[in-house]
PDB file of C-alpha atoms in Angstrom:
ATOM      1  CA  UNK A  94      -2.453 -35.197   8.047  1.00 61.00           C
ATOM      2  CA  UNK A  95      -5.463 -33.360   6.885  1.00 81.00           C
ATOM      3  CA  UNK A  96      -6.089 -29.655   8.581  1.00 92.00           C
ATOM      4  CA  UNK A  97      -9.442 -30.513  10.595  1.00 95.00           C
ATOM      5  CA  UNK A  98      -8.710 -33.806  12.268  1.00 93.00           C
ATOM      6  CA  UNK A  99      -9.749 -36.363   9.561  1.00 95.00           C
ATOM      7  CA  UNK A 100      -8.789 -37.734   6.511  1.00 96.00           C
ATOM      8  CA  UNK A 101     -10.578 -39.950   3.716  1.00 97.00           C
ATOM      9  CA  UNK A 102      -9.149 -42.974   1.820  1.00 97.00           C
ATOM     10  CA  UNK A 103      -6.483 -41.530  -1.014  1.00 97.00           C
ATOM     11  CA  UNK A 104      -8.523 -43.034  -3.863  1.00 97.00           C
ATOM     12  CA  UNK A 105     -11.537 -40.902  -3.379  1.00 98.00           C
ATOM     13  CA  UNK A 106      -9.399 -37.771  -3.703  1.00 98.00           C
ATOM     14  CA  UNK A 107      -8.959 -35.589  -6.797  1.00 98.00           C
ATOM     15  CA  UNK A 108      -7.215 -33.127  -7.658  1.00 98.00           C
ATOM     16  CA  UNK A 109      -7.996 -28.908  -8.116  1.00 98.00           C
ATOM     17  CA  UNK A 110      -7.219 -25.691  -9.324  1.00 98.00           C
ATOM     18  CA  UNK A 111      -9.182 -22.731  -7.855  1.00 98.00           C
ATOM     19  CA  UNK A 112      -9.577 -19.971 -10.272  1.00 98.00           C
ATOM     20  CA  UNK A 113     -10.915 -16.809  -8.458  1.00 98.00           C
ATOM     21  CA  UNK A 114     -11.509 -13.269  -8.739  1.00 98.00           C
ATOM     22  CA  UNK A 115     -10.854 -13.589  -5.260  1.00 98.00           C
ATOM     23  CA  UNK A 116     -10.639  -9.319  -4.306  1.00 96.00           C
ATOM     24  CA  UNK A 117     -14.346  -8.909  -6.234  1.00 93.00           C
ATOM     25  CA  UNK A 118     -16.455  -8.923  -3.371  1.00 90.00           C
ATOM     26  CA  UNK A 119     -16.864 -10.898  -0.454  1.00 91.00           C
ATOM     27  CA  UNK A 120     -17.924 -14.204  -1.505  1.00 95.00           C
ATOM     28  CA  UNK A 121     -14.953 -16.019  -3.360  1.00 97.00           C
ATOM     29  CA  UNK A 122     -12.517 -15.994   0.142  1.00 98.00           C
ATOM     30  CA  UNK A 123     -15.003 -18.698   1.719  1.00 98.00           C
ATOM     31  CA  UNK A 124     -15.375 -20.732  -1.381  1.00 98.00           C
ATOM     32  CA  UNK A 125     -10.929 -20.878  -1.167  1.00 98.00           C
ATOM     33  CA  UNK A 126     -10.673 -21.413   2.507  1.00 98.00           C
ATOM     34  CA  UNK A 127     -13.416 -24.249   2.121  1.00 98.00           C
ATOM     35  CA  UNK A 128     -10.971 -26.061  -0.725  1.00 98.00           C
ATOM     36  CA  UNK A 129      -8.159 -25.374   1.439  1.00 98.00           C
ATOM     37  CA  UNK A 130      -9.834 -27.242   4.276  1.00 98.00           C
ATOM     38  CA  UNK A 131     -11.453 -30.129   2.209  1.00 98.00           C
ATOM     39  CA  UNK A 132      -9.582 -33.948   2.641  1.00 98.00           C
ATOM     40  CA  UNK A 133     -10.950 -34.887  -0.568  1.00 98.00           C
ATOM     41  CA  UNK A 134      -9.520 -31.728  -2.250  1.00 98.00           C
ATOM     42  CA  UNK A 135      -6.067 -31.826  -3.674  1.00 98.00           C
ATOM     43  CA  UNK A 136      -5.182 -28.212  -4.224  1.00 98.00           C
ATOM     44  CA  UNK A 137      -2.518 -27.836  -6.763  1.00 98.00           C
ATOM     45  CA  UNK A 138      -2.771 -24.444  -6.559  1.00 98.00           C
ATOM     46  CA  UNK A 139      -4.729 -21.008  -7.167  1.00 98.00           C
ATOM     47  CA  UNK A 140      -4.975 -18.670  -9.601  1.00 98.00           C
ATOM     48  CA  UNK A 141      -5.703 -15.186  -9.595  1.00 98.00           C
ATOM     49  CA  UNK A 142      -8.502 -14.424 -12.148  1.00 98.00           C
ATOM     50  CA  UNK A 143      -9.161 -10.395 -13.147  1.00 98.00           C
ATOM     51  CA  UNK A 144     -12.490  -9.083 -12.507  1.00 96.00           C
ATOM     52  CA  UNK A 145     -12.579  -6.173 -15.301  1.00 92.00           C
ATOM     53  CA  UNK A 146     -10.757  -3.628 -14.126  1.00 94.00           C
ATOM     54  CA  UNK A 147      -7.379  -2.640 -14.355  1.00 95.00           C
ATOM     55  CA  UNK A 148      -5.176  -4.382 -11.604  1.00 96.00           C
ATOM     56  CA  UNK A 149      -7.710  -6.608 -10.926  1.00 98.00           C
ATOM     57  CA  UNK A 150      -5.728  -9.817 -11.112  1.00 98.00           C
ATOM     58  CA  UNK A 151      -3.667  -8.416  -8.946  1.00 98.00           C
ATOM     59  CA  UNK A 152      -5.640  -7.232  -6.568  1.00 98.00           C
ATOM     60  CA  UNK A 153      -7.041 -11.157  -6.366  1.00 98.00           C
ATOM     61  CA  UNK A 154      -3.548 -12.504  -6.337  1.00 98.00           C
ATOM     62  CA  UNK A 155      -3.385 -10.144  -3.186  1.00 98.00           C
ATOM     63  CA  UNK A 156      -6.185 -11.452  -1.424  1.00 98.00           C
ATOM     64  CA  UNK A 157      -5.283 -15.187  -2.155  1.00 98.00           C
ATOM     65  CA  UNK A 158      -1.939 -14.304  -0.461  1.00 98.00           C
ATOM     66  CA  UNK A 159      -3.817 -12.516   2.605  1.00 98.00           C
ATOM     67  CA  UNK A 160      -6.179 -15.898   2.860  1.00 98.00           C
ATOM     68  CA  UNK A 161      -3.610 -18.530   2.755  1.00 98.00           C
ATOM     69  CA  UNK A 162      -1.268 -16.227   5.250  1.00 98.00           C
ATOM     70  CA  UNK A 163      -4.204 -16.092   7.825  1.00 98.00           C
ATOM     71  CA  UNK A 164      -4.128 -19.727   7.817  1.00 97.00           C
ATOM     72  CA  UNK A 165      -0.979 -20.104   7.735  1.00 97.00           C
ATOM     73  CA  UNK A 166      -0.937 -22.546   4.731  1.00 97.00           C
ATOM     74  CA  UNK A 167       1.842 -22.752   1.983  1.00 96.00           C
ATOM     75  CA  UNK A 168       0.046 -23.029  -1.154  1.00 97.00           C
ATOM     76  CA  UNK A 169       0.936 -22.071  -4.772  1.00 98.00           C
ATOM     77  CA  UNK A 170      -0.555 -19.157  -5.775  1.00 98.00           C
ATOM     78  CA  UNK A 171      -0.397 -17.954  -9.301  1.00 98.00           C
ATOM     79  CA  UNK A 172      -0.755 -14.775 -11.341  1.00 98.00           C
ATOM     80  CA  UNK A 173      -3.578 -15.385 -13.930  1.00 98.00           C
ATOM     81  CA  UNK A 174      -4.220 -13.329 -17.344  1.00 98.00           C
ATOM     82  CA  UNK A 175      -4.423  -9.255 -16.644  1.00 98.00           C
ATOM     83  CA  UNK A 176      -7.625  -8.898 -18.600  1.00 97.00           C
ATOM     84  CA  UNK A 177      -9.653 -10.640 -21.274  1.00 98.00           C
ATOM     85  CA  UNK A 178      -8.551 -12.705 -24.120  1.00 97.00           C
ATOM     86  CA  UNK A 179      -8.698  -9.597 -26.234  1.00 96.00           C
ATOM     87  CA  UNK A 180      -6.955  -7.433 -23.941  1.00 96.00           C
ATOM     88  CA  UNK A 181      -3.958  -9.641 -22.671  1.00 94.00           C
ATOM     89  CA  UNK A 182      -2.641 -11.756 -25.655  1.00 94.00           C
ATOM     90  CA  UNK A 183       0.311 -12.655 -22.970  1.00 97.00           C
ATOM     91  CA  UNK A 184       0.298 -16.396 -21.538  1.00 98.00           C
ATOM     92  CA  UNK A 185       0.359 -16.039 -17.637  1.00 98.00           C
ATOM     93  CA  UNK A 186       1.978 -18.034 -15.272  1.00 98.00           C
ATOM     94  CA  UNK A 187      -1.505 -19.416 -14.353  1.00 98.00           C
ATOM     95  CA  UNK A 188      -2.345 -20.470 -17.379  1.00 98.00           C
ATOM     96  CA  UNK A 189       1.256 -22.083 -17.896  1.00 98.00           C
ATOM     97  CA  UNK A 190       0.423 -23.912 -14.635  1.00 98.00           C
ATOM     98  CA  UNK A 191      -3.292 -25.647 -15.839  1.00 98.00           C
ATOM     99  CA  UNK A 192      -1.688 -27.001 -18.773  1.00 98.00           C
ATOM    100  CA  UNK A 193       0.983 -28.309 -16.977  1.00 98.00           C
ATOM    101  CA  UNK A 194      -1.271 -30.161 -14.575  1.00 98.00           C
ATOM    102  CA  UNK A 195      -3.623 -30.898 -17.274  1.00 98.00           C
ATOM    103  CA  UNK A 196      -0.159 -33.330 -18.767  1.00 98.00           C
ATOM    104  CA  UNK A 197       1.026 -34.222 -15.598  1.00 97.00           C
ATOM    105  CA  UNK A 198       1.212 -37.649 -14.966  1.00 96.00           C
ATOM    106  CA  UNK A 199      -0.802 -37.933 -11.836  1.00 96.00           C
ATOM    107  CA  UNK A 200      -3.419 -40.334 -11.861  1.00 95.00           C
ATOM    108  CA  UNK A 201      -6.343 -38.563 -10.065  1.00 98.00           C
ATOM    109  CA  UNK A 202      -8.654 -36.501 -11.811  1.00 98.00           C
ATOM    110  CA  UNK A 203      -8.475 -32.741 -12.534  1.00 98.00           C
ATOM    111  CA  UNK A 204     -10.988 -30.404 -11.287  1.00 98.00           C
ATOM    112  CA  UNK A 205     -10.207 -26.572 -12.364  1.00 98.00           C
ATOM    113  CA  UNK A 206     -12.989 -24.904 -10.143  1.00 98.00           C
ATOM    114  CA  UNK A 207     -13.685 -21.428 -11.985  1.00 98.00           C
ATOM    115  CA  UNK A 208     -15.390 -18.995  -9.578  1.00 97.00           C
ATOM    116  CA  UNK A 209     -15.573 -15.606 -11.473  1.00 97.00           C
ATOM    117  CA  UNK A 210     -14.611 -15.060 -15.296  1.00 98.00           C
ATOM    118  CA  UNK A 211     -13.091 -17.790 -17.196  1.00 98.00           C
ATOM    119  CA  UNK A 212     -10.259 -16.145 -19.379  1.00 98.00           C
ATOM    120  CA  UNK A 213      -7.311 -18.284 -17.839  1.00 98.00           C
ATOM    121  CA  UNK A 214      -9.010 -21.478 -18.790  1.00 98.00           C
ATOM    122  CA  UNK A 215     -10.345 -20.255 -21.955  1.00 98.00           C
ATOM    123  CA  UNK A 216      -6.698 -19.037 -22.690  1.00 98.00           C
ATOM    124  CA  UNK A 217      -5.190 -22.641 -21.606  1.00 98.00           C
ATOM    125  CA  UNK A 218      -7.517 -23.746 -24.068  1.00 98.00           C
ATOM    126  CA  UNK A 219      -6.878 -21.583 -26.709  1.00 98.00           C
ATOM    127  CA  UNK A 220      -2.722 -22.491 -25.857  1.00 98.00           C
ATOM    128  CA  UNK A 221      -3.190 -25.663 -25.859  1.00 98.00           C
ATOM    129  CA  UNK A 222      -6.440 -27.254 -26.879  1.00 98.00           C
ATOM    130  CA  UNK A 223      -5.874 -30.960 -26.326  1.00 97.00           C
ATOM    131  CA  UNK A 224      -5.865 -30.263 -22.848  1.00 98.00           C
ATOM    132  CA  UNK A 225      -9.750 -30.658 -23.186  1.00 97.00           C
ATOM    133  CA  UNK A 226      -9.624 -33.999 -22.735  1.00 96.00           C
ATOM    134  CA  UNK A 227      -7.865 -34.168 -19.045  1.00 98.00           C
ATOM    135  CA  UNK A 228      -9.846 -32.137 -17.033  1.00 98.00           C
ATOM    136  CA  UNK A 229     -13.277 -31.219 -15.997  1.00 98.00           C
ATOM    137  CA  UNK A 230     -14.210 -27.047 -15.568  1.00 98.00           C
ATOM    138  CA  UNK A 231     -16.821 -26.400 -12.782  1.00 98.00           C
ATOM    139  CA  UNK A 232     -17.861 -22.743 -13.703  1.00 98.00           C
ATOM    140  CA  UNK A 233     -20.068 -20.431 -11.354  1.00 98.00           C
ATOM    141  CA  UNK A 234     -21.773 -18.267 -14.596  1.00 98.00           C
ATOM    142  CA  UNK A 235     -23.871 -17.976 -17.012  1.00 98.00           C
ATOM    143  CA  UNK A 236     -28.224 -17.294 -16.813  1.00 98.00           C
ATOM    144  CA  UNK A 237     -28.415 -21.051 -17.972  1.00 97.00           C
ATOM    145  CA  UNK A 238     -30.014 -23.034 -20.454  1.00 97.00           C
ATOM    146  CA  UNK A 239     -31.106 -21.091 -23.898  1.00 97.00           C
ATOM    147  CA  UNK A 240     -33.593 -19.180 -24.044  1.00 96.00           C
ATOM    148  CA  UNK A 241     -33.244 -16.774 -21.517  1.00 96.00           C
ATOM    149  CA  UNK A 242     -33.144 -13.211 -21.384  1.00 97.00           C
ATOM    150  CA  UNK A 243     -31.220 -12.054 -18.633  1.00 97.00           C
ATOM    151  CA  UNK A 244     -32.716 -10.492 -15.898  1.00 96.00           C
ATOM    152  CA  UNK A 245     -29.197  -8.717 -14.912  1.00 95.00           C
ATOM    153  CA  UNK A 246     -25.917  -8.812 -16.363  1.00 96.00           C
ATOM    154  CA  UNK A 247     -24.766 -11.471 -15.589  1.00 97.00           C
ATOM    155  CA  UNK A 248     -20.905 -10.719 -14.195  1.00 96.00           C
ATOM    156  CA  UNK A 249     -18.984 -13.799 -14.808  1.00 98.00           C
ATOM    157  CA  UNK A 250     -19.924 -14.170 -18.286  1.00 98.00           C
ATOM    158  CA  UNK A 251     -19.915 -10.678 -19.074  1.00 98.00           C
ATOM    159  CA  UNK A 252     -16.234  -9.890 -17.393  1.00 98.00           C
ATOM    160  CA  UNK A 253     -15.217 -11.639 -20.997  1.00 98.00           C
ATOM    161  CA  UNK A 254     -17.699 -12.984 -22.919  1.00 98.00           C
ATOM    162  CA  UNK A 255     -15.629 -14.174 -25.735  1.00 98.00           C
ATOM    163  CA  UNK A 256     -13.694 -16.148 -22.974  1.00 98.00           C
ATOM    164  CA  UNK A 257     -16.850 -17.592 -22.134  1.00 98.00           C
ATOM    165  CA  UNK A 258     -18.116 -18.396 -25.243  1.00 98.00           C
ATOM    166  CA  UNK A 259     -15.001 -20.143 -26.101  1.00 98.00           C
ATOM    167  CA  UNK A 260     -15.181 -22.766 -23.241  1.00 98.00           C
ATOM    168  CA  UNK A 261     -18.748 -23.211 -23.544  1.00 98.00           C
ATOM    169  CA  UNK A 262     -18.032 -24.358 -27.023  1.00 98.00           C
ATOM    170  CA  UNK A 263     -15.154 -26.608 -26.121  1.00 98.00           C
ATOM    171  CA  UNK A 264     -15.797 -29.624 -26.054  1.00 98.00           C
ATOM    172  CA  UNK A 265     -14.119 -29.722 -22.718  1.00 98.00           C
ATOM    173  CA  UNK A 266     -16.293 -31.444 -19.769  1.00 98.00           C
ATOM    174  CA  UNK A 267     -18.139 -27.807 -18.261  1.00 98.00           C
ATOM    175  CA  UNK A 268     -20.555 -28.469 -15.182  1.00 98.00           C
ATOM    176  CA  UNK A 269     -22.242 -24.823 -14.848  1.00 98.00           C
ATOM    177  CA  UNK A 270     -23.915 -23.660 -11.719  1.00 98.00           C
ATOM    178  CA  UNK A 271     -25.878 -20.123 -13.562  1.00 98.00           C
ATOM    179  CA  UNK A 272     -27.224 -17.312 -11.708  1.00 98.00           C
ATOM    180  CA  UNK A 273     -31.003 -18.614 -10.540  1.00 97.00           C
ATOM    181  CA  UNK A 274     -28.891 -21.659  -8.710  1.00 98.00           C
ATOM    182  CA  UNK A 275     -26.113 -19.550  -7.115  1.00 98.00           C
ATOM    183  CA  UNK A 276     -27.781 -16.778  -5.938  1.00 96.00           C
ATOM    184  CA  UNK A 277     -29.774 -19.076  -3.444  1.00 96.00           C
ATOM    185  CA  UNK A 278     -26.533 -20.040  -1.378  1.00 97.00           C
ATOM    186  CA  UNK A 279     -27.643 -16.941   1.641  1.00 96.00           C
ATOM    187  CA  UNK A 280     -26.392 -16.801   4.584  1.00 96.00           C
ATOM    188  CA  UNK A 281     -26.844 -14.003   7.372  1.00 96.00           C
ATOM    189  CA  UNK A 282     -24.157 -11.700   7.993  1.00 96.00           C
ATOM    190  CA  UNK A 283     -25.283 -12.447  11.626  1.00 97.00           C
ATOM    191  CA  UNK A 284     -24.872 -15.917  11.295  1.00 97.00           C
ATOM    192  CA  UNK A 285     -21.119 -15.424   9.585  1.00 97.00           C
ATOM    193  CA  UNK A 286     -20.436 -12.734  13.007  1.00 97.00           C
ATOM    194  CA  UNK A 287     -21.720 -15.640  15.344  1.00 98.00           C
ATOM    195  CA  UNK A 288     -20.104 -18.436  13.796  1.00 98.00           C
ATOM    196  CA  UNK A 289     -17.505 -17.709  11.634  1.00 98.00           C
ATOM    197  CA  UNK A 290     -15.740 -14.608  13.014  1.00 97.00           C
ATOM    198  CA  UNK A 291     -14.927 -16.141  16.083  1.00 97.00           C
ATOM    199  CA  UNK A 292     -12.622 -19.019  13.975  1.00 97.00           C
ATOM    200  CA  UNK A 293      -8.888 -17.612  14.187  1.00 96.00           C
ATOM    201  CA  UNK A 294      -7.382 -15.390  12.332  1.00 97.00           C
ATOM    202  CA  UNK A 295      -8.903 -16.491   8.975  1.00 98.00           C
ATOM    203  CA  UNK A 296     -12.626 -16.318  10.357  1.00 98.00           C
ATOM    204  CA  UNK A 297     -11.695 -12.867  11.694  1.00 98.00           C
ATOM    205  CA  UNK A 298     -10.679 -11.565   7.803  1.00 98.00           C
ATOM    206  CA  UNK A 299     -13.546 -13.610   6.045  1.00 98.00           C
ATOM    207  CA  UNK A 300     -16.072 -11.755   8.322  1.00 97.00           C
ATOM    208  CA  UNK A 301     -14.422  -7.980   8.355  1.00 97.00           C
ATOM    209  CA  UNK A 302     -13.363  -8.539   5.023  1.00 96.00           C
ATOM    210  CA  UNK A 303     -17.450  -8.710   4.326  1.00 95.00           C
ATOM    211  CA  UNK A 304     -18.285  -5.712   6.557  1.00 95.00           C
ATOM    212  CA  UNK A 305     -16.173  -3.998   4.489  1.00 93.00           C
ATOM    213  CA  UNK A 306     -17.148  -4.597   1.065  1.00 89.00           C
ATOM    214  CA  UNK A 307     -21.004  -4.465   2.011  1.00 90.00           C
ATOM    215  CA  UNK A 308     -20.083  -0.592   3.760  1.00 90.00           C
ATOM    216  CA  UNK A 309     -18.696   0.280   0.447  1.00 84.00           C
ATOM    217  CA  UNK A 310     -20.180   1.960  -2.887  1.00 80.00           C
ATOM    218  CA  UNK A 311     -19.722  -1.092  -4.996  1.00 78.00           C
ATOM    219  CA  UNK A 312     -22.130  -3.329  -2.964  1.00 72.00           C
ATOM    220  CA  UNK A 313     -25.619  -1.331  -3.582  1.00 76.00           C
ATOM    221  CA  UNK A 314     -26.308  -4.791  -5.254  1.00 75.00           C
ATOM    222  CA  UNK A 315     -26.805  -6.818  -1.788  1.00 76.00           C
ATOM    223  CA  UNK A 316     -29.921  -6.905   0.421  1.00 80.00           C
ATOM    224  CA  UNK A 317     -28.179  -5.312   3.424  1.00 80.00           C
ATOM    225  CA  UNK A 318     -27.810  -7.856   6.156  1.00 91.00           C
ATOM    226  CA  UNK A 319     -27.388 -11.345   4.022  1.00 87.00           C
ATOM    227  CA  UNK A 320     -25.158 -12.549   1.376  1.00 90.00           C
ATOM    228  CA  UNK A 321     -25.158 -15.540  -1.412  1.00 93.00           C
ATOM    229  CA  UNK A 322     -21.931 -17.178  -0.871  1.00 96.00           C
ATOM    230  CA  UNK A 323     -21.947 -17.375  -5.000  1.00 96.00           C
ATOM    231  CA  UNK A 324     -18.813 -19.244  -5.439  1.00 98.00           C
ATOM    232  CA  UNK A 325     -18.990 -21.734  -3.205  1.00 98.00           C
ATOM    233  CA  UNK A 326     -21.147 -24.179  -4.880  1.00 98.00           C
ATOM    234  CA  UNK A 327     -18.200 -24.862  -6.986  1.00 98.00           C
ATOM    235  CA  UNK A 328     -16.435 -26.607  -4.047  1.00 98.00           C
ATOM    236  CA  UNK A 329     -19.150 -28.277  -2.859  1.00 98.00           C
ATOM    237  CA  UNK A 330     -19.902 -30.261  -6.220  1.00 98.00           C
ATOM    238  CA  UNK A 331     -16.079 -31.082  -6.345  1.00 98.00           C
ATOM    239  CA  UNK A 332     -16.474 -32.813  -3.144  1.00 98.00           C
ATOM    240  CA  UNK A 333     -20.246 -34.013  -3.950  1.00 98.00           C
ATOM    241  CA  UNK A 334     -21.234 -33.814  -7.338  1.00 98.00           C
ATOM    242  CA  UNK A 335     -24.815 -35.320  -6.167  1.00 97.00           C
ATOM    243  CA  UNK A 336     -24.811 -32.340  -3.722  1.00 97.00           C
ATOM    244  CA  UNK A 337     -27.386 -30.976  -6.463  1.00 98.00           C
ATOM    245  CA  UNK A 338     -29.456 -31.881  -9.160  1.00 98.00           C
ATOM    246  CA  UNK A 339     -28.242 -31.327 -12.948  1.00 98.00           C
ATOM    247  CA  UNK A 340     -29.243 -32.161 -16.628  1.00 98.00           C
ATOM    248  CA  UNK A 341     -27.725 -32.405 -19.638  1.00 98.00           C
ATOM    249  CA  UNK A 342     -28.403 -29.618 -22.156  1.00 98.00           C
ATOM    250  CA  UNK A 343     -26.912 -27.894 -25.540  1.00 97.00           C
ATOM    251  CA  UNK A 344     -24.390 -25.181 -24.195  1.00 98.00           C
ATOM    252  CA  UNK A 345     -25.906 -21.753 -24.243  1.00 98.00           C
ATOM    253  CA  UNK A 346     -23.787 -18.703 -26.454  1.00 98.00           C
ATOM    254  CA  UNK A 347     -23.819 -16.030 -24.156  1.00 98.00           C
ATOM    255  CA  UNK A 348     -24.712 -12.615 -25.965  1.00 98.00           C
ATOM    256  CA  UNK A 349     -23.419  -9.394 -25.008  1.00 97.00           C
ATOM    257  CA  UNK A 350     -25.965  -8.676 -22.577  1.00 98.00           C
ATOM    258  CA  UNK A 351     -25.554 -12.424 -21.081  1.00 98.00           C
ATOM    259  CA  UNK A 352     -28.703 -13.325 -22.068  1.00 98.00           C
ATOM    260  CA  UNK A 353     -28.412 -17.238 -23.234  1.00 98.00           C
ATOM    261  CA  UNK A 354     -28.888 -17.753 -27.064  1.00 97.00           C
ATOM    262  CA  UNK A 355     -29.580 -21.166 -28.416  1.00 96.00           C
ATOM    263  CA  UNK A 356     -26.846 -22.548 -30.796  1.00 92.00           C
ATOM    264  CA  UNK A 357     -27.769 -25.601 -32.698  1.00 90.00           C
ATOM    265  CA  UNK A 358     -23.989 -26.252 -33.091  1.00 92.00           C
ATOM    266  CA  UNK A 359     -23.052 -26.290 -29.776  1.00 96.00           C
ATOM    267  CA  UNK A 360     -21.527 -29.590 -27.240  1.00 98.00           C
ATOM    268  CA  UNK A 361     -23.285 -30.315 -24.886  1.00 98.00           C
ATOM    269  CA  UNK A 362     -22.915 -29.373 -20.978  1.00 98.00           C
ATOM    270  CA  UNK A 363     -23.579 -30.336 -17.053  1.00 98.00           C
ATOM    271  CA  UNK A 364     -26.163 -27.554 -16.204  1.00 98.00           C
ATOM    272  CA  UNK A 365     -26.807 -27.816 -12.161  1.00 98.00           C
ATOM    273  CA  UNK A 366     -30.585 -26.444 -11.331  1.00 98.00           C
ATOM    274  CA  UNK A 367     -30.440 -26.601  -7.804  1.00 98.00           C
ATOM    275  CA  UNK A 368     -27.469 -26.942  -4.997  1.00 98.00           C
ATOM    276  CA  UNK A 369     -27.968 -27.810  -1.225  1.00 98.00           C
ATOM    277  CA  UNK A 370     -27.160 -24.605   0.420  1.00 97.00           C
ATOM    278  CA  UNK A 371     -27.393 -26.507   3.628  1.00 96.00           C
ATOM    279  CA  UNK A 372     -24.941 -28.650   3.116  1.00 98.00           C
ATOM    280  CA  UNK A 373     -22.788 -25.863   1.222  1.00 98.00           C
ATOM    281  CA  UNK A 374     -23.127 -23.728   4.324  1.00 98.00           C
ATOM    282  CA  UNK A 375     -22.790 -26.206   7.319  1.00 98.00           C
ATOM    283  CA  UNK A 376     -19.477 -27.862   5.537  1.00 98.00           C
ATOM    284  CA  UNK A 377     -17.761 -24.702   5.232  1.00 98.00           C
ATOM    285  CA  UNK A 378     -18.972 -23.708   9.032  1.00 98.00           C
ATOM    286  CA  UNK A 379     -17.971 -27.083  10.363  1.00 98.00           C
ATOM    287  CA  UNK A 380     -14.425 -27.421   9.121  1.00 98.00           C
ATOM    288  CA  UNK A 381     -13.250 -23.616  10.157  1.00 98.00           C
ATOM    289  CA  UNK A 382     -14.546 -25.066  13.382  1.00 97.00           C
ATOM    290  CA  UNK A 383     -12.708 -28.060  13.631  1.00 97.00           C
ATOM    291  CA  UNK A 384      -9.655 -26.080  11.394  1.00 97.00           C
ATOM    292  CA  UNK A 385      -9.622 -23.745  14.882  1.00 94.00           C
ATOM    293  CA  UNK A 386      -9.974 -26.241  17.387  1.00 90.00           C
ATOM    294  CA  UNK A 387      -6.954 -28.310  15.818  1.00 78.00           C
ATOM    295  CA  UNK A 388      -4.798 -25.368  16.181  1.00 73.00           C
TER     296      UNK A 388
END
């Protein structure tokens, strides 16, 4: 029985991995509680991605734990690679796990929705390449289509840049929501106190977890009283790929200062230039409400 009173038929569901730097900042805990709560989502599990610093994966695999306790939800959870490609030449448990679903023999589609850097798919890749062919990557990174100088550095790409590069020139099927689309998913942290707090235990921790992070040093980078809910566009195209509009372009390299560099070689991608942040926003809002009330 699905977790907020509905369900939808079984052939319109697919299956996911969630791939998050999920102790960051305070974004990528409502992008996994609004997989956890979507009918059309099969989560298979998710996987702790670093966030470049030590302990970092860790310190996600921590917070995954904390989300799917306050919903009291038994989901795998999975330690992902301790640093970049260059820094952990190890093959995590994570990564074990996407090439495992990437062969399994499951029928629905594979969705591995990658919400901070991309070193445990890049390092599936790298394990295993012919995994390319079973599975699409939805990445949150990137400043987009070449040319582009970037206007910040851009943190996803940059946390391992070689990582990024790698699955950008895959081959693999990568939709990529960049910075100038992801940054527009705002809510008010008035809105998330009014609406969201008051939704159990897990609306309680998505909320305070926020007022934390934007009271601490590391968040000089917000505007004070909103915040772009980054990673969840990655969920919402999994459940609505039409949710937004895309084209098709030549994949981007991603230099060292995340600018996008043109590549003549390179495969070519799903680039998304807008999302509907109302619908992003709404969905999530709407099934912690009905996830609450069916409790």
């Amino acid at each position: 029985m699905s977790k907020i009173g509905f369900d939808i038929p079984e052939y319109k569901k697919i299956r996911v991995i969630v791939d998050t730097d999920a102790a960051c900042e305070a974004d990528d805990p409502f992008a996994i509680v609004q997989a956890l709560l979507s009918p059309k989502l099969i989560v298979k599990g998710v996987i702790a991605e670093h966030f470049g610093v030590p302990h970092s994966m860790e310190d996600s695999y921590d917070e995954i734990k904390t989300i799917t306790d306050a919903m009291d939800l038994d989901v795998p959870v999975f330690r992902g690679q301790t640093g970049t490609l260059a820094e952990d030449e190890s093959v995590s448990e994570g990564v074990e796990f996407i090439i495992r679903e990437a062969f399994s023999d499951e029928e629905k589609p594979l969705f591995v929705l990658c919400q901070g850097a991309i070193t445990n798919v890049a390092k599936a890749i790298k394990t295993q390449p012919d995994i390319k062919g079973r599975m699409t990557v939805i990445w949150i990174g990137t400043h987009g289509e070449a040319p582009c100088e970037a206007p910040f550095r851009e943190f996803n790409a940059g946390n391992d840049i070689e990582a990024a590069n790698l699955v950008l020139h895959s081959g693999i099927d990568l939709w990529v929501v960049p910075s100038q689309v992801y940054t527009t998913v705002t809510i008010g942290i008035a809105e998330i106190k009014r609406r969201i707090s008051c939704c159990g235990r897990i609306g309680a921790h998505l909320y305070e977890n926020l007022i934390s992070y934007n009271d601490s040093e590391g968040a000089e980078w917000t505007q004070g009283e909103s915040w772009s809910l980054g990673d969840s566009p990655a969920i919402a195209i999994a459940m609505n790929p039409g949710c937004g509009h895309f084209k098709m372009i030549q994949a981007p390299a991603v230099a060292d200062d995340t600018s996008s560099a043109a590549d003549p070689t390179a495969p070519t991608i799903r680039l998304y230039t807008d999302v509907d942040s109302r619908y992003i926003l709404e969905d999530l809002i709407a099934k912690l409400e009905l996830f609450c009330s069916e409790r």
